PDB file of C-alpha atoms in Angstrom:
ATOM      1  CA  UNK A 137      71.809 -26.647 -15.936  1.00 49.00           C
ATOM      2  CA  UNK A 138      71.792 -26.308 -12.162  1.00 48.00           C
ATOM      3  CA  UNK A 139      69.829 -23.042 -12.468  1.00 47.00           C
ATOM      4  CA  UNK A 140      67.211 -24.793 -14.565  1.00 48.00           C
ATOM      5  CA  UNK A 141      66.861 -27.595 -11.979  1.00 44.00           C
ATOM      6  CA  UNK A 142      66.394 -25.036  -9.204  1.00 43.00           C
ATOM      7  CA  UNK A 143      63.673 -23.304 -11.226  1.00 46.00           C
ATOM      8  CA  UNK A 144      61.906 -26.615 -11.875  1.00 43.00           C
ATOM      9  CA  UNK A 145      61.970 -27.551  -8.221  1.00 50.00           C
ATOM     10  CA  UNK A 146      60.737 -24.092  -7.243  1.00 47.00           C
ATOM     11  CA  UNK A 147      57.869 -24.403  -9.676  1.00 50.00           C
ATOM     12  CA  UNK A 148      56.976 -27.827  -8.303  1.00 46.00           C
ATOM     13  CA  UNK A 149      57.052 -26.457  -4.776  1.00 43.00           C
ATOM     14  CA  UNK A 150      54.658 -23.658  -5.723  1.00 44.00           C
ATOM     15  CA  UNK A 151      52.315 -26.178  -7.387  1.00 45.00           C
ATOM     16  CA  UNK A 152      52.332 -28.365  -4.297  1.00 39.00           C
ATOM     17  CA  UNK A 153      51.609 -25.362  -2.125  1.00 43.00           C
ATOM     18  CA  UNK A 154      48.678 -24.335  -4.361  1.00 46.00           C
ATOM     19  CA  UNK A 155      47.226 -27.824  -4.226  1.00 40.00           C
ATOM     20  CA  UNK A 156      47.516 -27.864  -0.427  1.00 40.00           C
ATOM     21  CA  UNK A 157      45.460 -24.665  -0.023  1.00 61.00           C
ATOM     22  CA  UNK A 158      42.021 -25.598   1.206  1.00 86.00           C
ATOM     23  CA  UNK A 159      39.104 -23.172   1.081  1.00 96.00           C
ATOM     24  CA  UNK A 160      36.795 -22.942   4.030  1.00 97.00           C
ATOM     25  CA  UNK A 161      33.448 -24.780   3.647  1.00 98.00           C
ATOM     26  CA  UNK A 162      30.529 -22.652   2.532  1.00 98.00           C
ATOM     27  CA  UNK A 163      27.078 -23.091   4.029  1.00 98.00           C
ATOM     28  CA  UNK A 164      24.079 -21.579   2.246  1.00 98.00           C
ATOM     29  CA  UNK A 165      20.723 -20.970   3.904  1.00 96.00           C
ATOM     30  CA  UNK A 166      17.738 -20.145   1.701  1.00 93.00           C
ATOM     31  CA  UNK A 167      14.829 -17.759   2.097  1.00 92.00           C
ATOM     32  CA  UNK A 168      11.051 -17.891   1.972  1.00 91.00           C
ATOM     33  CA  UNK A 169       9.697 -20.584  -0.394  1.00 88.00           C
ATOM     34  CA  UNK A 170      13.206 -21.437  -1.773  1.00 88.00           C
ATOM     35  CA  UNK A 171      14.833 -24.848  -2.216  1.00 86.00           C
ATOM     36  CA  UNK A 172      18.423 -26.046  -2.806  1.00 89.00           C
ATOM     37  CA  UNK A 173      17.713 -26.246  -6.566  1.00 91.00           C
ATOM     38  CA  UNK A 174      17.495 -22.451  -6.645  1.00 94.00           C
ATOM     39  CA  UNK A 175      21.166 -22.163  -5.687  1.00 97.00           C
ATOM     40  CA  UNK A 176      22.742 -24.305  -8.428  1.00 97.00           C
ATOM     41  CA  UNK A 177      24.273 -21.279 -10.125  1.00 98.00           C
ATOM     42  CA  UNK A 178      25.731 -19.920  -6.903  1.00 98.00           C
ATOM     43  CA  UNK A 179      27.283 -23.317  -6.156  1.00 97.00           C
ATOM     44  CA  UNK A 180      28.736 -23.347  -9.681  1.00 98.00           C
ATOM     45  CA  UNK A 181      30.220 -19.872  -9.264  1.00 98.00           C
ATOM     46  CA  UNK A 182      31.874 -20.883  -6.000  1.00 98.00           C
ATOM     47  CA  UNK A 183      33.367 -24.057  -7.426  1.00 97.00           C
ATOM     48  CA  UNK A 184      34.692 -22.244 -10.480  1.00 97.00           C
ATOM     49  CA  UNK A 185      36.431 -19.522  -8.485  1.00 97.00           C
ATOM     50  CA  UNK A 186      37.386 -21.680  -5.500  1.00 97.00           C
ATOM     51  CA  UNK A 187      37.850 -25.250  -6.786  1.00 97.00           C
ATOM     52  CA  UNK A 188      37.336 -27.978  -4.247  1.00 96.00           C
ATOM     53  CA  UNK A 189      35.213 -25.887  -1.890  1.00 97.00           C
ATOM     54  CA  UNK A 190      32.749 -27.956   0.100  1.00 97.00           C
ATOM     55  CA  UNK A 191      29.420 -26.172  -0.521  1.00 97.00           C
ATOM     56  CA  UNK A 192      26.312 -27.228   1.426  1.00 97.00           C
ATOM     57  CA  UNK A 193      22.855 -25.812   0.746  1.00 96.00           C
ATOM     58  CA  UNK A 194      20.782 -26.621   3.796  1.00 94.00           C
ATOM     59  CA  UNK A 195      17.137 -27.488   3.401  1.00 85.00           C
ATOM     60  CA  UNK A 196      15.361 -28.706   6.494  1.00 71.00           C
ATOM     61  CA  UNK A 197      11.762 -28.022   5.521  1.00 62.00           C
ATOM     62  CA  UNK A 198       9.455 -28.047   2.562  1.00 63.00           C
ATOM     63  CA  UNK A 199       8.797 -24.666   1.005  1.00 65.00           C
ATOM     64  CA  UNK A 200       5.704 -23.874   3.009  1.00 72.00           C
ATOM     65  CA  UNK A 201       7.535 -24.678   6.233  1.00 81.00           C
ATOM     66  CA  UNK A 202       9.660 -21.568   5.698  1.00 88.00           C
ATOM     67  CA  UNK A 203       6.624 -19.784   7.150  1.00 92.00           C
ATOM     68  CA  UNK A 204       7.300 -21.404  10.513  1.00 94.00           C
ATOM     69  CA  UNK A 205       8.415 -19.117  13.390  1.00 96.00           C
ATOM     70  CA  UNK A 206      11.998 -18.055  12.902  1.00 97.00           C
ATOM     71  CA  UNK A 207      13.193 -19.386  16.275  1.00 97.00           C
ATOM     72  CA  UNK A 208      12.024 -22.846  15.222  1.00 95.00           C
ATOM     73  CA  UNK A 209      13.949 -22.459  11.974  1.00 95.00           C
ATOM     74  CA  UNK A 210      17.009 -21.275  13.881  1.00 96.00           C
ATOM     75  CA  UNK A 211      16.869 -24.404  16.018  1.00 95.00           C
ATOM     76  CA  UNK A 212      16.622 -26.726  13.004  1.00 93.00           C
ATOM     77  CA  UNK A 213      19.282 -25.066  10.891  1.00 94.00           C
ATOM     78  CA  UNK A 214      21.692 -24.708  13.844  1.00 96.00           C
ATOM     79  CA  UNK A 215      21.452 -28.448  14.445  1.00 95.00           C
ATOM     80  CA  UNK A 216      22.358 -29.093  10.825  1.00 94.00           C
ATOM     81  CA  UNK A 217      25.189 -26.513  10.707  1.00 95.00           C
ATOM     82  CA  UNK A 218      26.932 -27.554  13.898  1.00 94.00           C
ATOM     83  CA  UNK A 219      28.515 -30.804  12.622  1.00 95.00           C
ATOM     84  CA  UNK A 220      29.894 -28.956   9.558  1.00 96.00           C
ATOM     85  CA  UNK A 221      31.471 -26.360  11.830  1.00 96.00           C
ATOM     86  CA  UNK A 222      32.974 -29.033  14.075  1.00 94.00           C
ATOM     87  CA  UNK A 223      34.682 -30.620  11.074  1.00 95.00           C
ATOM     88  CA  UNK A 224      36.068 -27.296   9.853  1.00 96.00           C
ATOM     89  CA  UNK A 225      39.131 -26.459  11.968  1.00 94.00           C
ATOM     90  CA  UNK A 226      39.715 -23.193  10.104  1.00 96.00           C
ATOM     91  CA  UNK A 227      36.094 -22.089  10.188  1.00 97.00           C
ATOM     92  CA  UNK A 228      33.282 -21.788   7.657  1.00 98.00           C
ATOM     93  CA  UNK A 229      31.588 -19.116   5.558  1.00 98.00           C
ATOM     94  CA  UNK A 230      27.845 -18.491   5.760  1.00 98.00           C
ATOM     95  CA  UNK A 231      25.802 -17.156   2.803  1.00 98.00           C
ATOM     96  CA  UNK A 232      22.258 -16.384   3.820  1.00 98.00           C
ATOM     97  CA  UNK A 233      19.621 -15.256   1.362  1.00 97.00           C
ATOM     98  CA  UNK A 234      16.521 -13.142   2.032  1.00 97.00           C
ATOM     99  CA  UNK A 235      14.634 -14.382   5.114  1.00 96.00           C
ATOM    100  CA  UNK A 236      17.485 -16.827   5.636  1.00 96.00           C
ATOM    101  CA  UNK A 237      19.729 -13.874   6.573  1.00 98.00           C
ATOM    102  CA  UNK A 238      17.589 -13.313   9.674  1.00 98.00           C
ATOM    103  CA  UNK A 239      17.701 -17.022  10.496  1.00 97.00           C
ATOM    104  CA  UNK A 240      21.482 -16.846  10.282  1.00 98.00           C
ATOM    105  CA  UNK A 241      21.587 -13.923  12.687  1.00 98.00           C
ATOM    106  CA  UNK A 242      19.659 -16.009  15.145  1.00 98.00           C
ATOM    107  CA  UNK A 243      22.114 -18.873  14.779  1.00 98.00           C
ATOM    108  CA  UNK A 244      25.138 -16.610  15.148  1.00 98.00           C
ATOM    109  CA  UNK A 245      23.665 -14.891  18.194  1.00 98.00           C
ATOM    110  CA  UNK A 246      22.785 -18.079  20.055  1.00 98.00           C
ATOM    111  CA  UNK A 247      25.722 -20.369  19.247  1.00 97.00           C
ATOM    112  CA  UNK A 248      28.518 -19.506  21.672  1.00 96.00           C
ATOM    113  CA  UNK A 249      31.178 -21.550  19.900  1.00 96.00           C
ATOM    114  CA  UNK A 250      30.445 -21.029  16.218  1.00 97.00           C
ATOM    115  CA  UNK A 251      33.385 -20.547  13.875  1.00 98.00           C
ATOM    116  CA  UNK A 252      31.825 -18.501  11.087  1.00 98.00           C
ATOM    117  CA  UNK A 253      34.410 -16.372   9.317  1.00 98.00           C
ATOM    118  CA  UNK A 254      32.404 -14.444   6.700  1.00 98.00           C
ATOM    119  CA  UNK A 255      28.680 -13.896   7.242  1.00 98.00           C
ATOM    120  CA  UNK A 256      27.335 -12.813   3.855  1.00 98.00           C
ATOM    121  CA  UNK A 257      23.801 -11.457   4.041  1.00 98.00           C
ATOM    122  CA  UNK A 258      22.343 -11.561   0.522  1.00 98.00           C
ATOM    123  CA  UNK A 259      19.344  -9.265   0.096  1.00 98.00           C
ATOM    124  CA  UNK A 260      17.982  -9.961   3.579  1.00 98.00           C
ATOM    125  CA  UNK A 261      15.532  -7.706   5.481  1.00 98.00           C
ATOM    126  CA  UNK A 262      17.949  -7.232   8.358  1.00 98.00           C
ATOM    127  CA  UNK A 263      16.204  -4.137   9.702  1.00 98.00           C
ATOM    128  CA  UNK A 264      12.733  -5.533   9.032  1.00 98.00           C
ATOM    129  CA  UNK A 265      10.136  -5.412   6.284  1.00 98.00           C
ATOM    130  CA  UNK A 266       7.384  -2.882   5.531  1.00 98.00           C
ATOM    131  CA  UNK A 267       6.006  -2.945   1.999  1.00 95.00           C
ATOM    132  CA  UNK A 268       3.107  -3.971  -0.256  1.00 89.00           C
ATOM    133  CA  UNK A 269       4.910  -6.695  -2.200  1.00 88.00           C
ATOM    134  CA  UNK A 270       3.665  -9.729  -4.125  1.00 86.00           C
ATOM    135  CA  UNK A 271       4.703 -11.881  -1.169  1.00 83.00           C
ATOM    136  CA  UNK A 272       2.458  -9.865   1.131  1.00 86.00           C
ATOM    137  CA  UNK A 273      -0.478 -10.113  -1.272  1.00 87.00           C
ATOM    138  CA  UNK A 274      -0.015 -13.872  -1.513  1.00 86.00           C
ATOM    139  CA  UNK A 275       0.293 -14.468   2.229  1.00 87.00           C
ATOM    140  CA  UNK A 276      -2.226 -11.867   3.443  1.00 92.00           C
ATOM    141  CA  UNK A 277      -4.619 -11.119   0.552  1.00 90.00           C
ATOM    142  CA  UNK A 278      -6.999  -9.199   2.829  1.00 89.00           C
ATOM    143  CA  UNK A 279      -4.331  -6.830   4.138  1.00 89.00           C
ATOM    144  CA  UNK A 280      -1.991  -4.062   3.034  1.00 93.00           C
ATOM    145  CA  UNK A 281       1.116  -2.813   4.767  1.00 94.00           C
ATOM    146  CA  UNK A 282      -0.733  -0.124   6.706  1.00 94.00           C
ATOM    147  CA  UNK A 283      -3.005  -2.577   8.547  1.00 95.00           C
ATOM    148  CA  UNK A 284      -0.975  -5.773   8.694  1.00 96.00           C
ATOM    149  CA  UNK A 285       0.111  -4.866  12.228  1.00 97.00           C
ATOM    150  CA  UNK A 286      -3.371  -5.962  13.367  1.00 97.00           C
ATOM    151  CA  UNK A 287      -2.278  -9.533  12.527  1.00 96.00           C
ATOM    152  CA  UNK A 288       1.473  -9.505  12.978  1.00 97.00           C
ATOM    153  CA  UNK A 289       1.553  -7.919  16.395  1.00 98.00           C
ATOM    154  CA  UNK A 290      -0.481 -10.669  18.047  1.00 97.00           C
ATOM    155  CA  UNK A 291       0.471 -14.031  19.512  1.00 97.00           C
ATOM    156  CA  UNK A 292      -1.070 -15.774  16.509  1.00 97.00           C
ATOM    157  CA  UNK A 293       0.725 -13.531  14.029  1.00 97.00           C
ATOM    158  CA  UNK A 294       4.085 -14.185  15.647  1.00 97.00           C
ATOM    159  CA  UNK A 295       3.712 -17.829  14.650  1.00 97.00           C
ATOM    160  CA  UNK A 296       4.213 -16.755  11.008  1.00 95.00           C
ATOM    161  CA  UNK A 297       7.817 -16.080   9.959  1.00 96.00           C
ATOM    162  CA  UNK A 298       7.241 -12.815   8.075  1.00 96.00           C
ATOM    163  CA  UNK A 299       5.495 -11.345  11.120  1.00 97.00           C
ATOM    164  CA  UNK A 300       8.630 -12.047  13.182  1.00 98.00           C
ATOM    165  CA  UNK A 301      10.361  -9.235  11.282  1.00 98.00           C
ATOM    166  CA  UNK A 302       7.416  -7.041  10.244  1.00 98.00           C
ATOM    167  CA  UNK A 303       8.518  -3.582  11.304  1.00 98.00           C
ATOM    168  CA  UNK A 304       5.728  -1.009  11.021  1.00 98.00           C
ATOM    169  CA  UNK A 305       7.317   2.452  11.437  1.00 98.00           C
ATOM    170  CA  UNK A 306       3.947   3.906  12.401  1.00 98.00           C
ATOM    171  CA  UNK A 307       3.476   1.471  15.295  1.00 98.00           C
ATOM    172  CA  UNK A 308       6.998   1.209  16.675  1.00 97.00           C
ATOM    173  CA  UNK A 309       5.956   0.544  20.263  1.00 98.00           C
ATOM    174  CA  UNK A 310       3.781  -2.350  19.153  1.00 98.00           C
ATOM    175  CA  UNK A 311       6.641  -3.773  17.123  1.00 98.00           C
ATOM    176  CA  UNK A 312       9.105  -3.539  20.029  1.00 98.00           C
ATOM    177  CA  UNK A 313       6.671  -5.059  22.516  1.00 97.00           C
ATOM    178  CA  UNK A 314       5.229  -7.740  20.230  1.00 97.00           C
ATOM    179  CA  UNK A 315       8.074  -8.945  18.031  1.00 97.00           C
ATOM    180  CA  UNK A 316       9.300 -12.304  19.335  1.00 96.00           C
ATOM    181  CA  UNK A 317      12.276 -12.339  17.010  1.00 98.00           C
ATOM    182  CA  UNK A 318      13.713  -9.183  15.378  1.00 98.00           C
ATOM    183  CA  UNK A 319      13.175  -6.861  18.335  1.00 98.00           C
ATOM    184  CA  UNK A 320      14.953  -9.399  20.554  1.00 97.00           C
ATOM    185  CA  UNK A 321      17.837  -9.965  18.111  1.00 97.00           C
ATOM    186  CA  UNK A 322      18.244  -6.204  17.777  1.00 97.00           C
ATOM    187  CA  UNK A 323      18.210  -5.801  21.546  1.00 97.00           C
ATOM    188  CA  UNK A 324      15.413  -3.237  21.134  1.00 97.00           C
ATOM    189  CA  UNK A 325      13.505  -4.956  23.929  1.00 95.00           C
ATOM    190  CA  UNK A 326      14.966  -5.994  27.250  1.00 90.00           C
ATOM    191  CA  UNK A 327      16.466  -9.442  26.877  1.00 91.00           C
ATOM    192  CA  UNK A 328      18.477 -11.292  29.567  1.00 95.00           C
ATOM    193  CA  UNK A 329      20.565 -12.921  26.837  1.00 96.00           C
ATOM    194  CA  UNK A 330      21.516  -9.693  25.032  1.00 97.00           C
ATOM    195  CA  UNK A 331      25.107  -9.497  26.287  1.00 97.00           C
ATOM    196  CA  UNK A 332      25.872 -13.131  25.447  1.00 98.00           C
ATOM    197  CA  UNK A 333      24.129 -12.836  22.081  1.00 98.00           C
ATOM    198  CA  UNK A 334      26.217  -9.783  21.197  1.00 98.00           C
ATOM    199  CA  UNK A 335      29.447 -11.550  22.144  1.00 98.00           C
ATOM    200  CA  UNK A 336      28.424 -14.578  20.094  1.00 98.00           C
ATOM    201  CA  UNK A 337      27.527 -12.478  17.062  1.00 98.00           C
ATOM    202  CA  UNK A 338      30.861 -10.658  17.241  1.00 98.00           C
ATOM    203  CA  UNK A 339      32.721 -13.984  16.800  1.00 98.00           C
ATOM    204  CA  UNK A 340      32.288 -13.477  13.045  1.00 98.00           C
ATOM    205  CA  UNK A 341      35.312 -12.035  11.258  1.00 98.00           C
ATOM    206  CA  UNK A 342      33.467 -10.263   8.436  1.00 98.00           C
ATOM    207  CA  UNK A 343      29.885  -9.058   7.862  1.00 98.00           C
ATOM    208  CA  UNK A 344      28.968  -8.414   4.227  1.00 98.00           C
ATOM    209  CA  UNK A 345      25.612  -6.767   3.516  1.00 98.00           C
ATOM    210  CA  UNK A 346      24.392  -7.010  -0.092  1.00 98.00           C
ATOM    211  CA  UNK A 347      21.357  -5.272  -1.547  1.00 98.00           C
ATOM    212  CA  UNK A 348      20.135  -2.875  -4.212  1.00 98.00           C
ATOM    213  CA  UNK A 349      17.513  -0.366  -5.252  1.00 98.00           C
ATOM    214  CA  UNK A 350      15.813  -2.568  -7.816  1.00 98.00           C
ATOM    215  CA  UNK A 351      15.248  -5.508  -5.496  1.00 98.00           C
ATOM    216  CA  UNK A 352      11.454  -5.135  -5.564  1.00 96.00           C
ATOM    217  CA  UNK A 353      10.770  -7.272  -2.475  1.00 97.00           C
ATOM    218  CA  UNK A 354      12.906  -6.095   0.456  1.00 98.00           C
ATOM    219  CA  UNK A 355      11.202  -2.855   1.555  1.00 98.00           C
ATOM    220  CA  UNK A 356      12.857  -0.509   1.956  1.00 98.00           C
ATOM    221  CA  UNK A 357      15.721  -2.089   0.062  1.00 98.00           C
ATOM    222  CA  UNK A 358      18.117  -0.382   2.482  1.00 98.00           C
ATOM    223  CA  UNK A 359      16.897  -2.824   5.134  1.00 98.00           C
ATOM    224  CA  UNK A 360      19.368  -5.252   3.568  1.00 98.00           C
ATOM    225  CA  UNK A 361      22.062  -2.946   4.943  1.00 98.00           C
ATOM    226  CA  UNK A 362      20.321  -2.081   8.221  1.00 98.00           C
ATOM    227  CA  UNK A 363      18.706   1.132   6.973  1.00 98.00           C
ATOM    228  CA  UNK A 364      14.989   1.616   7.580  1.00 98.00           C
ATOM    229  CA  UNK A 365      12.043   3.972   7.553  1.00 98.00           C
ATOM    230  CA  UNK A 366      11.373   6.590  10.183  1.00 98.00           C
ATOM    231  CA  UNK A 367       7.772   7.509  11.141  1.00 97.00           C
ATOM    232  CA  UNK A 368       7.485   9.574   7.911  1.00 97.00           C
ATOM    233  CA  UNK A 369       8.676   6.636   5.774  1.00 97.00           C
ATOM    234  CA  UNK A 370      11.914   8.423   5.049  1.00 98.00           C
ATOM    235  CA  UNK A 371      14.839   6.024   4.944  1.00 98.00           C
ATOM    236  CA  UNK A 372      17.372   6.450   7.700  1.00 98.00           C
ATOM    237  CA  UNK A 373      20.716   4.892   6.830  1.00 98.00           C
ATOM    238  CA  UNK A 374      22.389   2.318   9.068  1.00 98.00           C
ATOM    239  CA  UNK A 375      24.877   4.689  10.713  1.00 98.00           C
ATOM    240  CA  UNK A 376      22.006   6.883  11.935  1.00 98.00           C
ATOM    241  CA  UNK A 377      19.941   4.024  13.303  1.00 98.00           C
ATOM    242  CA  UNK A 378      19.654   3.540  17.047  1.00 97.00           C
ATOM    243  CA  UNK A 379      20.853  -0.066  16.827  1.00 98.00           C
ATOM    244  CA  UNK A 380      24.108   1.213  15.285  1.00 98.00           C
ATOM    245  CA  UNK A 381      24.591   4.343  17.356  1.00 98.00           C
ATOM    246  CA  UNK A 382      24.071   2.468  20.622  1.00 98.00           C
ATOM    247  CA  UNK A 383      25.835  -0.649  19.339  1.00 98.00           C
ATOM    248  CA  UNK A 384      22.888  -2.709  20.579  1.00 98.00           C
ATOM    249  CA  UNK A 385      24.059  -6.024  19.076  1.00 98.00           C
ATOM    250  CA  UNK A 386      27.500  -5.310  17.637  1.00 98.00           C
ATOM    251  CA  UNK A 387      27.126  -3.432  14.330  1.00 98.00           C
ATOM    252  CA  UNK A 388      29.144  -0.412  15.489  1.00 98.00           C
ATOM    253  CA  UNK A 389      31.845  -2.687  16.887  1.00 98.00           C
ATOM    254  CA  UNK A 390      32.143  -4.493  13.577  1.00 98.00           C
ATOM    255  CA  UNK A 391      32.394  -1.171  11.802  1.00 98.00           C
ATOM    256  CA  UNK A 392      35.089   0.040  14.208  1.00 98.00           C
ATOM    257  CA  UNK A 393      36.998  -3.183  13.684  1.00 98.00           C
ATOM    258  CA  UNK A 394      36.909  -2.627   9.915  1.00 98.00           C
ATOM    259  CA  UNK A 395      34.905  -5.818   9.447  1.00 98.00           C
ATOM    260  CA  UNK A 396      31.621  -4.431   8.113  1.00 98.00           C
ATOM    261  CA  UNK A 397      31.210  -4.149   4.347  1.00 98.00           C
ATOM    262  CA  UNK A 398      28.320  -2.940   2.167  1.00 98.00           C
ATOM    263  CA  UNK A 399      27.861  -3.951  -1.447  1.00 98.00           C
ATOM    264  CA  UNK A 400      25.081  -2.247  -3.386  1.00 98.00           C
ATOM    265  CA  UNK A 401      24.124  -3.172  -6.961  1.00 98.00           C
ATOM    266  CA  UNK A 402      21.397  -1.706  -9.157  1.00 97.00           C
ATOM    267  CA  UNK A 403      19.448  -3.679 -11.721  1.00 98.00           C
ATOM    268  CA  UNK A 404      19.050  -6.894  -9.733  1.00 98.00           C
ATOM    269  CA  UNK A 405      15.562  -8.177  -8.898  1.00 98.00           C
ATOM    270  CA  UNK A 406      15.141 -10.064  -5.606  1.00 97.00           C
ATOM    271  CA  UNK A 407      14.890 -13.555  -7.068  1.00 96.00           C
ATOM    272  CA  UNK A 408      18.105 -13.194  -9.099  1.00 97.00           C
ATOM    273  CA  UNK A 409      20.653 -12.218  -6.445  1.00 98.00           C
ATOM    274  CA  UNK A 410      21.946 -15.759  -6.014  1.00 98.00           C
ATOM    275  CA  UNK A 411      22.145 -16.530  -9.734  1.00 97.00           C
ATOM    276  CA  UNK A 412      23.771 -13.287 -10.965  1.00 98.00           C
ATOM    277  CA  UNK A 413      27.446 -13.841 -11.717  1.00 98.00           C
ATOM    278  CA  UNK A 414      28.253 -10.137 -11.506  1.00 98.00           C
ATOM    279  CA  UNK A 415      26.824 -10.035  -7.999  1.00 98.00           C
ATOM    280  CA  UNK A 416      28.969 -13.022  -7.087  1.00 98.00           C
ATOM    281  CA  UNK A 417      32.191 -11.639  -8.527  1.00 98.00           C
ATOM    282  CA  UNK A 418      31.610  -8.133  -7.145  1.00 98.00           C
ATOM    283  CA  UNK A 419      30.147  -8.821  -3.729  1.00 98.00           C
ATOM    284  CA  UNK A 420      30.831 -12.414  -2.657  1.00 98.00           C
ATOM    285  CA  UNK A 421      33.868 -14.069  -4.207  1.00 98.00           C
ATOM    286  CA  UNK A 422      36.544 -12.135  -2.319  1.00 98.00           C
ATOM    287  CA  UNK A 423      35.117 -13.156   1.061  1.00 98.00           C
ATOM    288  CA  UNK A 424      35.274 -16.934   0.511  1.00 98.00           C
ATOM    289  CA  UNK A 425      39.007 -17.512   0.922  1.00 92.00           C
TER     290      UNK A 425
END
């Protein structure tokens, strides 16, 4: 009888402990032309696997405003994220989709006291973009990838978000000297804030880079994992990129710490990454504890 009572009390103690476990809040930042409604499935996946998680999908602009310069978007999203961070003593997780992944890097690099645990970059052009996609045809109908640098690498072009990370491998010097966003984040151009930005970025505990060969938008798709074209349009993987080898903003440090993870999945088109349950279970779920 006494043994049974002990077992009952032990079971109750375990149940109380389980109920007291609180998952870190999750903040989701969308990409080009997206809205919070596009992330209903992702929110559902999170709440099913981690009940009670506070999930916030930030949306500061209308869809067309996602074309605004990325530094302006960084400023707006950072202002919205900061109160959530302040109220999360154990930190938060950040899931950033497509262009939003670059916005998140700007936030993480410039906020000196952020408490982001897992930074999950979901099919984001982290090393830049260079491809003739439907998005390019819609935004710049008179241009193709080979001549878009005439627009993007100008003061006017840099006022358009996609030009902030347009990375033409045939005009690398122009990219480095003209990019007001990605070249600065990557520390590819002299930047007085580079040391502080690197320290801030390295406050994250985990970096998860998700992408796949059938994406159809991120070009090359390996950009989602910091790979990119050389001058012959041959993909050079992340570990052979200058930004990694020279540890320009912290990638190599994260790798050495054991805190950099790649998750590649075939058969997923760009617009379905955030609504694919297999992607969630394989690449995201384990990092949201």
